[in-house]
Tab-separated table of C-alpha atoms in Angstrom:
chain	number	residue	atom	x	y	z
A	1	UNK	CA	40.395	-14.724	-63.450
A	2	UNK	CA	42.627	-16.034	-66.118
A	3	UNK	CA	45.058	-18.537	-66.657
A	4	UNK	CA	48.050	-18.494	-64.820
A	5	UNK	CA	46.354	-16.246	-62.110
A	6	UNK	CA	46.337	-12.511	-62.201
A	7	UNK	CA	42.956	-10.617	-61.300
A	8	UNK	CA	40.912	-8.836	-64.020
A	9	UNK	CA	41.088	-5.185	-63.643
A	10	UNK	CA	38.313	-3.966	-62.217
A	11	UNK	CA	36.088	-2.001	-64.876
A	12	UNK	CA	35.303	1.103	-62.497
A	13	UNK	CA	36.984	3.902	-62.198
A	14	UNK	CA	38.674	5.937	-59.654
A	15	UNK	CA	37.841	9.749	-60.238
A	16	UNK	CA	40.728	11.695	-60.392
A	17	UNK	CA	39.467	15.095	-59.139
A	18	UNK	CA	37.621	13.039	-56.244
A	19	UNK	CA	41.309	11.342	-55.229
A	20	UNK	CA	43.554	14.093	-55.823
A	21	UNK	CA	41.192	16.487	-54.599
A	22	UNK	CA	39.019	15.523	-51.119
A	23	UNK	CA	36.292	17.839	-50.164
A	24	UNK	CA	37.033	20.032	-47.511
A	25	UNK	CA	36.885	19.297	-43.945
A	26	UNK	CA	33.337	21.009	-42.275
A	27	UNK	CA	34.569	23.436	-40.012
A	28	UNK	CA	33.913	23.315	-36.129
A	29	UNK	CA	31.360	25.404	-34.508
A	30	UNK	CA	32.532	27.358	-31.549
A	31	UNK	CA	29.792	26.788	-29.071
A	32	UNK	CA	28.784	30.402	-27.068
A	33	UNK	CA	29.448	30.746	-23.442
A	34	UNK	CA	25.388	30.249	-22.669
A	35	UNK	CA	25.565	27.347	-24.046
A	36	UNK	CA	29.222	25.693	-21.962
A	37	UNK	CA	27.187	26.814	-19.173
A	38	UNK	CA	23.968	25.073	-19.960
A	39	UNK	CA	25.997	22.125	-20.604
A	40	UNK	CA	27.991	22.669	-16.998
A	41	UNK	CA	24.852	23.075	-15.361
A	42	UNK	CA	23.191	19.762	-16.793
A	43	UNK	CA	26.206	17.541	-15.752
A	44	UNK	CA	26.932	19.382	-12.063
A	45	UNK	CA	23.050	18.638	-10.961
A	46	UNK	CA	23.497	14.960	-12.717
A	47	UNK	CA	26.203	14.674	-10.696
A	48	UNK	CA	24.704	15.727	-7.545
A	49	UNK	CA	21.379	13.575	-7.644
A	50	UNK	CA	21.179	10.194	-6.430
A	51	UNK	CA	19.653	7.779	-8.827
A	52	UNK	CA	16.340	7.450	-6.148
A	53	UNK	CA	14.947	10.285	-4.497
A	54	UNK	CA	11.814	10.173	-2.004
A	55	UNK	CA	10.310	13.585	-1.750
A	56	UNK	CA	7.693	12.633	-0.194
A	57	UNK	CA	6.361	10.628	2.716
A	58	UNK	CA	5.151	7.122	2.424
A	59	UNK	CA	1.606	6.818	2.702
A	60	UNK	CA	0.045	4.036	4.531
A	61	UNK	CA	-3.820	3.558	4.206
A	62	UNK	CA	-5.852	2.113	7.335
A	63	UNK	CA	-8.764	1.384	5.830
A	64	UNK	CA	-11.643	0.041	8.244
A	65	UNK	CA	-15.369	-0.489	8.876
A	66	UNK	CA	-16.645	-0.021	12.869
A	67	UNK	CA	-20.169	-0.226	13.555
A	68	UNK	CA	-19.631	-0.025	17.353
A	69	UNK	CA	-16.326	1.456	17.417
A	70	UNK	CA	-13.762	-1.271	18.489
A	71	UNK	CA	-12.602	-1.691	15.107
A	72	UNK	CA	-11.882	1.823	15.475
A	73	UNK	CA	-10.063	2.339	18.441
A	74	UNK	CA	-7.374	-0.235	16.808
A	75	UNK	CA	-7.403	2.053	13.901
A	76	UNK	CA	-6.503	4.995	15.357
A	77	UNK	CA	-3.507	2.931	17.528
A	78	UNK	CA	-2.466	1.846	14.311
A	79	UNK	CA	-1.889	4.863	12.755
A	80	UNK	CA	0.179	6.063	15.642
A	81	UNK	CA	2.203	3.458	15.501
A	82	UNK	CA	2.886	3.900	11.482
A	83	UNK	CA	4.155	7.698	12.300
A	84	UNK	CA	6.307	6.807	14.857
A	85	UNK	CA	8.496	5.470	11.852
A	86	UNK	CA	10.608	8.643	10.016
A	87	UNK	CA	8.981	8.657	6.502
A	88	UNK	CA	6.080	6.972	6.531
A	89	UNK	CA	2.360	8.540	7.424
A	90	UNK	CA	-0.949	6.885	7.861
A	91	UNK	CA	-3.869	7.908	6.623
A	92	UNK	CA	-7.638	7.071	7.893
A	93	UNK	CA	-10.369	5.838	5.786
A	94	UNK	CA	-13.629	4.542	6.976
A	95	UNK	CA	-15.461	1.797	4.447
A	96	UNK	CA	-18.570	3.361	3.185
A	97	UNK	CA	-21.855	2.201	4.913
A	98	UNK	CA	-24.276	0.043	3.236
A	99	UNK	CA	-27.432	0.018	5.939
A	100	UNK	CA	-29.735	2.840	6.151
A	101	UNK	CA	-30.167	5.359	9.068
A	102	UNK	CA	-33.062	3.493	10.304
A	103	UNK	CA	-31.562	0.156	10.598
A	104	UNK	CA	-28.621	1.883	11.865
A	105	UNK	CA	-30.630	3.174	14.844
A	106	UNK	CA	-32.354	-0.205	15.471
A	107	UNK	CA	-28.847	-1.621	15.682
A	108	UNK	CA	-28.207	1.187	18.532
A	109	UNK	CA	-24.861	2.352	16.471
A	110	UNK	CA	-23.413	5.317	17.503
A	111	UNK	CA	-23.106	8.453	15.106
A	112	UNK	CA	-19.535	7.765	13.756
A	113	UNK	CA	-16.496	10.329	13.821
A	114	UNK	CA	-16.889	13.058	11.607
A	115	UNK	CA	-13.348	13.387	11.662
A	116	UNK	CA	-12.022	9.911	9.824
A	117	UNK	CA	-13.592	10.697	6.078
A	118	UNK	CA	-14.985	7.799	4.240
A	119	UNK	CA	-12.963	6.878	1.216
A	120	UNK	CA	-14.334	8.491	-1.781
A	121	UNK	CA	-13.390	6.021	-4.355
A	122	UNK	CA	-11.724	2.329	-4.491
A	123	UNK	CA	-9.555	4.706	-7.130
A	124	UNK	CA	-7.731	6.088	-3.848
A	125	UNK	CA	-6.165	3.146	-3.076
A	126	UNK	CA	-3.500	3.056	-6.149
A	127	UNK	CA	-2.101	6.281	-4.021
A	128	UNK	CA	-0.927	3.812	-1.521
A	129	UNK	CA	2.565	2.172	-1.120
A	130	UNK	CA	0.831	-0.294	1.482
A	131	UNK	CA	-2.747	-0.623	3.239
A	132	UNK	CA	-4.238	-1.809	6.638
A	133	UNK	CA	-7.827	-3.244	6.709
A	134	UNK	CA	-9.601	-3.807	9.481
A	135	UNK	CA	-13.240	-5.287	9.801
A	136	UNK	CA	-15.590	-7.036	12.517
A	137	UNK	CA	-16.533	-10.655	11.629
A	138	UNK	CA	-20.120	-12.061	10.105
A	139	UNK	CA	-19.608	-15.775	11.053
A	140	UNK	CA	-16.109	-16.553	10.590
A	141	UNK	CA	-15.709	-13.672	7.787
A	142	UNK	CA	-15.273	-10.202	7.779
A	143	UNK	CA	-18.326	-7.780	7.189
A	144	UNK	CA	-20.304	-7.534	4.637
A	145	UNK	CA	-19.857	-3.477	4.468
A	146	UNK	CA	-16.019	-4.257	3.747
A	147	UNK	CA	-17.119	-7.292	1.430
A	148	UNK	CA	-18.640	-4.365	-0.764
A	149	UNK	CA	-16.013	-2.184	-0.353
A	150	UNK	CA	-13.618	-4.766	-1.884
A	151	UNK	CA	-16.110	-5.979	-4.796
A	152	UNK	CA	-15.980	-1.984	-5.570
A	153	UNK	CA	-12.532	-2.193	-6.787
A	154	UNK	CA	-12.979	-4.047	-9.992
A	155	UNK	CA	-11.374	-2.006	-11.871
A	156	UNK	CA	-7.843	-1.604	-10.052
A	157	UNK	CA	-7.933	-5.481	-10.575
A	158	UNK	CA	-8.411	-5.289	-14.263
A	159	UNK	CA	-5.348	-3.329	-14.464
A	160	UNK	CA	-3.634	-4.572	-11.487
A	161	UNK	CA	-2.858	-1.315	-10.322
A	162	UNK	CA	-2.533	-2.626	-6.719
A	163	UNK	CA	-0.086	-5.839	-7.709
A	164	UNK	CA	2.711	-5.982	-5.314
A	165	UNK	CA	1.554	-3.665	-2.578
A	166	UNK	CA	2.068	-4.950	1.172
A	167	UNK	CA	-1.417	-5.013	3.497
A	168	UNK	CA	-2.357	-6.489	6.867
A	169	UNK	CA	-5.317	-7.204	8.578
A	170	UNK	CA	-7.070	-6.271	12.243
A	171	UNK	CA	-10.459	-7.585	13.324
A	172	UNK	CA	-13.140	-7.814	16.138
A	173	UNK	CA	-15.190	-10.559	17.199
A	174	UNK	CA	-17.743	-10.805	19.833
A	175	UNK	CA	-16.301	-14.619	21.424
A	176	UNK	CA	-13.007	-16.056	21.866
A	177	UNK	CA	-14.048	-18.342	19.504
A	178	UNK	CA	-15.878	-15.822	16.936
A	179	UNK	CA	-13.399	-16.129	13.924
A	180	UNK	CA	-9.846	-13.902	14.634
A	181	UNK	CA	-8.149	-16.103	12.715
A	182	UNK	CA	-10.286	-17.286	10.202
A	183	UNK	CA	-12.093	-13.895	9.749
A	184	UNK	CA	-7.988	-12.545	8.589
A	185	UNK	CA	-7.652	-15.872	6.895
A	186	UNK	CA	-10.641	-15.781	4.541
A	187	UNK	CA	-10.226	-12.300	3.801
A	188	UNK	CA	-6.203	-12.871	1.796
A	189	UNK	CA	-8.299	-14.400	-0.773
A	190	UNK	CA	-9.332	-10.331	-1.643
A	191	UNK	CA	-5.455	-9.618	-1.528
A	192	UNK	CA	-4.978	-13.034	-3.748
A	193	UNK	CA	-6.507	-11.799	-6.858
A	194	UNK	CA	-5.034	-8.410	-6.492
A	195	UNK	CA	-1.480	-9.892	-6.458
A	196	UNK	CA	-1.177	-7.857	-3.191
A	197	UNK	CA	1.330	-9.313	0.080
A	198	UNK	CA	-0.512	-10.066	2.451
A	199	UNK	CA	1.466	-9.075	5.746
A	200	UNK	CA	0.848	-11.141	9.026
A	201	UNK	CA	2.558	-9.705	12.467
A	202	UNK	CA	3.737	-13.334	13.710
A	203	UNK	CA	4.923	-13.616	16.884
A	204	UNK	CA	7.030	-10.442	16.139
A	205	UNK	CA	4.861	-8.942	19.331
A	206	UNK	CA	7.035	-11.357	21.615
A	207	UNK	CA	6.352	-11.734	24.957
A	208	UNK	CA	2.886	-10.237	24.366
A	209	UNK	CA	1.443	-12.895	22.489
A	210	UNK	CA	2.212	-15.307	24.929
A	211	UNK	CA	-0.042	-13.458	27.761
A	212	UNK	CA	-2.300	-16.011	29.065
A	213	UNK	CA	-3.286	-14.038	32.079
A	214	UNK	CA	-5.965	-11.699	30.555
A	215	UNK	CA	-9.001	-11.828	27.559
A	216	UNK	CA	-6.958	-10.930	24.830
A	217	UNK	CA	-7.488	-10.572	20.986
A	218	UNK	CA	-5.120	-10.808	18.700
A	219	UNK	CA	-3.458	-13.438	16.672
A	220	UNK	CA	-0.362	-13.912	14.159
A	221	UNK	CA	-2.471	-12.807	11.233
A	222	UNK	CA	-3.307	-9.431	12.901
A	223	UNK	CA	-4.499	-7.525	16.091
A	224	UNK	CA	-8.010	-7.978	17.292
A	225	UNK	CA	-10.488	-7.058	19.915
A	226	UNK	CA	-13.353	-9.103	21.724
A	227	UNK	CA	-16.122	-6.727	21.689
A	228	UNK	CA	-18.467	-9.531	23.781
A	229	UNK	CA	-21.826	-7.703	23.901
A	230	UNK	CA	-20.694	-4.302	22.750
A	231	UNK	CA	-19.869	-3.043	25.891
A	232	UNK	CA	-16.708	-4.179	26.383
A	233	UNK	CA	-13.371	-1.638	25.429
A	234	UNK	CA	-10.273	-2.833	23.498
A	235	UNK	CA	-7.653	-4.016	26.545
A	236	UNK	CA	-4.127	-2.280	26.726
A	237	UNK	CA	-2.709	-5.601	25.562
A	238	UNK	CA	-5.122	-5.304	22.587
A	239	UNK	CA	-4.313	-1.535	22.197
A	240	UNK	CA	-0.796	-2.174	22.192
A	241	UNK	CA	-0.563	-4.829	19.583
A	242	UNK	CA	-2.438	-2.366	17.291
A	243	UNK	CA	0.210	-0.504	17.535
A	244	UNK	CA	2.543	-2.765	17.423
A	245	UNK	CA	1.096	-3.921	14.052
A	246	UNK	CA	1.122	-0.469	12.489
A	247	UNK	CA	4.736	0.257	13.182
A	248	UNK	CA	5.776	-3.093	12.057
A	249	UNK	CA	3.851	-2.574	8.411
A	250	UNK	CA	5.350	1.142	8.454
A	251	UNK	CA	8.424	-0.714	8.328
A	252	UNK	CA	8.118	-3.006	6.106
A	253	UNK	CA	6.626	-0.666	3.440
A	254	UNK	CA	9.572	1.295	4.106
A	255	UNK	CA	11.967	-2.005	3.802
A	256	UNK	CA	10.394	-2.651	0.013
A	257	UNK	CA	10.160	0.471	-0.931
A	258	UNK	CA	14.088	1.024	-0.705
C-alpha cells in the first residue's frame, strides 16, 4: 500500500474467455418412471412404519433346578402366569445335573420331566429379554447344581451380554427357618457381576403376604415352598404367589422393554 492510500493492483489476472464466457450449465437428468416409483415406494412404507416395531413375542426364561420337584411345580405356575400377559411367553429350562444316576437313586429322586429340556448352553440366555431362577437351598444358599450353572456363563460376563436384563428369584427350603430369604439374597450377588436387575415381588402380592393362618413360603424377594421332609406339596397360597410372581416379571419386562 502506498502513500496516500490506494491498494496495489493485484498482479493476477482475470481470464477473459473464463468471465465473458461461463461454462455451460450440466443439464438435468429426467429420472424414468421405475425409478419415481421406487422413490414413492421408499417414502410411503417410511411413512407407514413406526420407529419401534415388536414382531415378536417377549421371551421370558424360567430357569430352575428341582431335585424333588417343588421347585418345579412353582416353575410351571410361573410360566402361566407370564402368558397370561399379551406379548410376553415363558420358556422352561431345567439347570443341568451335576450328580450321577447312582447318587441320584440313593437320594430317592424321581426321574425328572422329559418334557422341560435342560438348557443346552449358558449361550441361550443372551436370547432373553428377562429370566426367572429358581433353586432349593444348601444352608442358607441356593444349590450347588445352579451354583455351576451360573459359574458356566463366563463368557456372557466377559462381554456383558446379559447387562441390563430384569430376573427374579423362587426357592424351596425344607424349615421355616431354612434360608427363603437369604437363599434369594445371596444369590443377587450372580446378577451383581452381570449388571443384571434383580427383580423382587414386594408386597405387590397384598393381602396374601400377610396370611398368618397357614405354612406358607414365600417372601418379598420371591415365591417359595417348604418342602419339610419331601413329602410335603407346594400350598395354593404358595402356588398362587408363583404365579403371581411370573405375571408381575412378564410385566415388567414388558414395561422396560417399551
Amino acid at each position: 500500500m502506498g502513500k496516500g492510500g490506494g491498494c496495489v493492483p493485484s498482479k493476477k489476472k482475470i481470464s477473459k474467455s473464463t468471465s465473458q464466457n461461463p461454462p455451460p450449465p450440466i443439464p438435468a437428468v429426467e429420472a424414468d418412471s421405475t425409478t419415481n416409483d421406487a422413490v414413492s415406494a421408499t417414502e410411503s412404507a417410511r411413512d407407514s412404519f413406526p420407529e419401534k416395531i415388536q414382531t415378536q413375542n417377549l421371551k421370558i426364561f424360567i430357569i430352575f433346578y428341582s431335585m424333588y420337584g417343588h421347585v418345579e411345580s412353582l416353575a410351571r405356575k410361573m410360566k402361566k402366569g407370564v402368558e397370561a400377559v399379551d406379548g410376553v411367553e415363558a420358556v422352561l429350562y431345567r439347570a443341568p445335573e451335576t450328580l450321577t444316576e447312582e447318587v441320584l437313586v440313593q437320594m430317592r429322586a424321581p426321574v425328572k420331566d422329559d418334557s422341560i429340556p435342560e438348557i443346552p448352553s449358558p449361550d441361550e440366555l443372551a436370547g432373553a429379554d428377562g429370566f426367572l431362577f429358581g433353586f432349593p437351598t444348601r444352608y442358607g444358599s441356593m444349590a450347588a447344581q445352579m451354583k455351576a450353572f451360573f459359574d458356566s456363563t463366563g463368557q456372557l460376563w466377559r462381554e456383558q451380554k446379559l447387562a441390563g436384563k430384569p430376573a427374579g428369584f423362587f426357592v424351596s427350603t425344607g424349615t421355616q427357618g431354612g434360608g427363603q430369604e437369604t437363599t434369594a439374597w445371596t444369590a443377587i450377588t450372580q446378577l451383581a457381576h452381570h449388571g443384571m436387575l434383580f427383580v423382587p415381588i414386594g408386597y405387590t402380592f397384598g393381602a396374601g403376604m400377610f396370611k398368618m393362618d397357614s405354612i406358607r413360603g414365600g417372601t418379598p424377594y420371591g415365591a417359595g415352598v417348604f418342602a419339610g421332609d419331601g413329602t410335603r406339596e407346594a400350598s395354593e397360597t404358595e402356588l398362587a404367589l408363583a404365579e403371581h410372581q411370573g405375571k408381575y416379571m412378564a410385566a415388567v419386562v414388558k414395561k422396560l422393554q417399551g
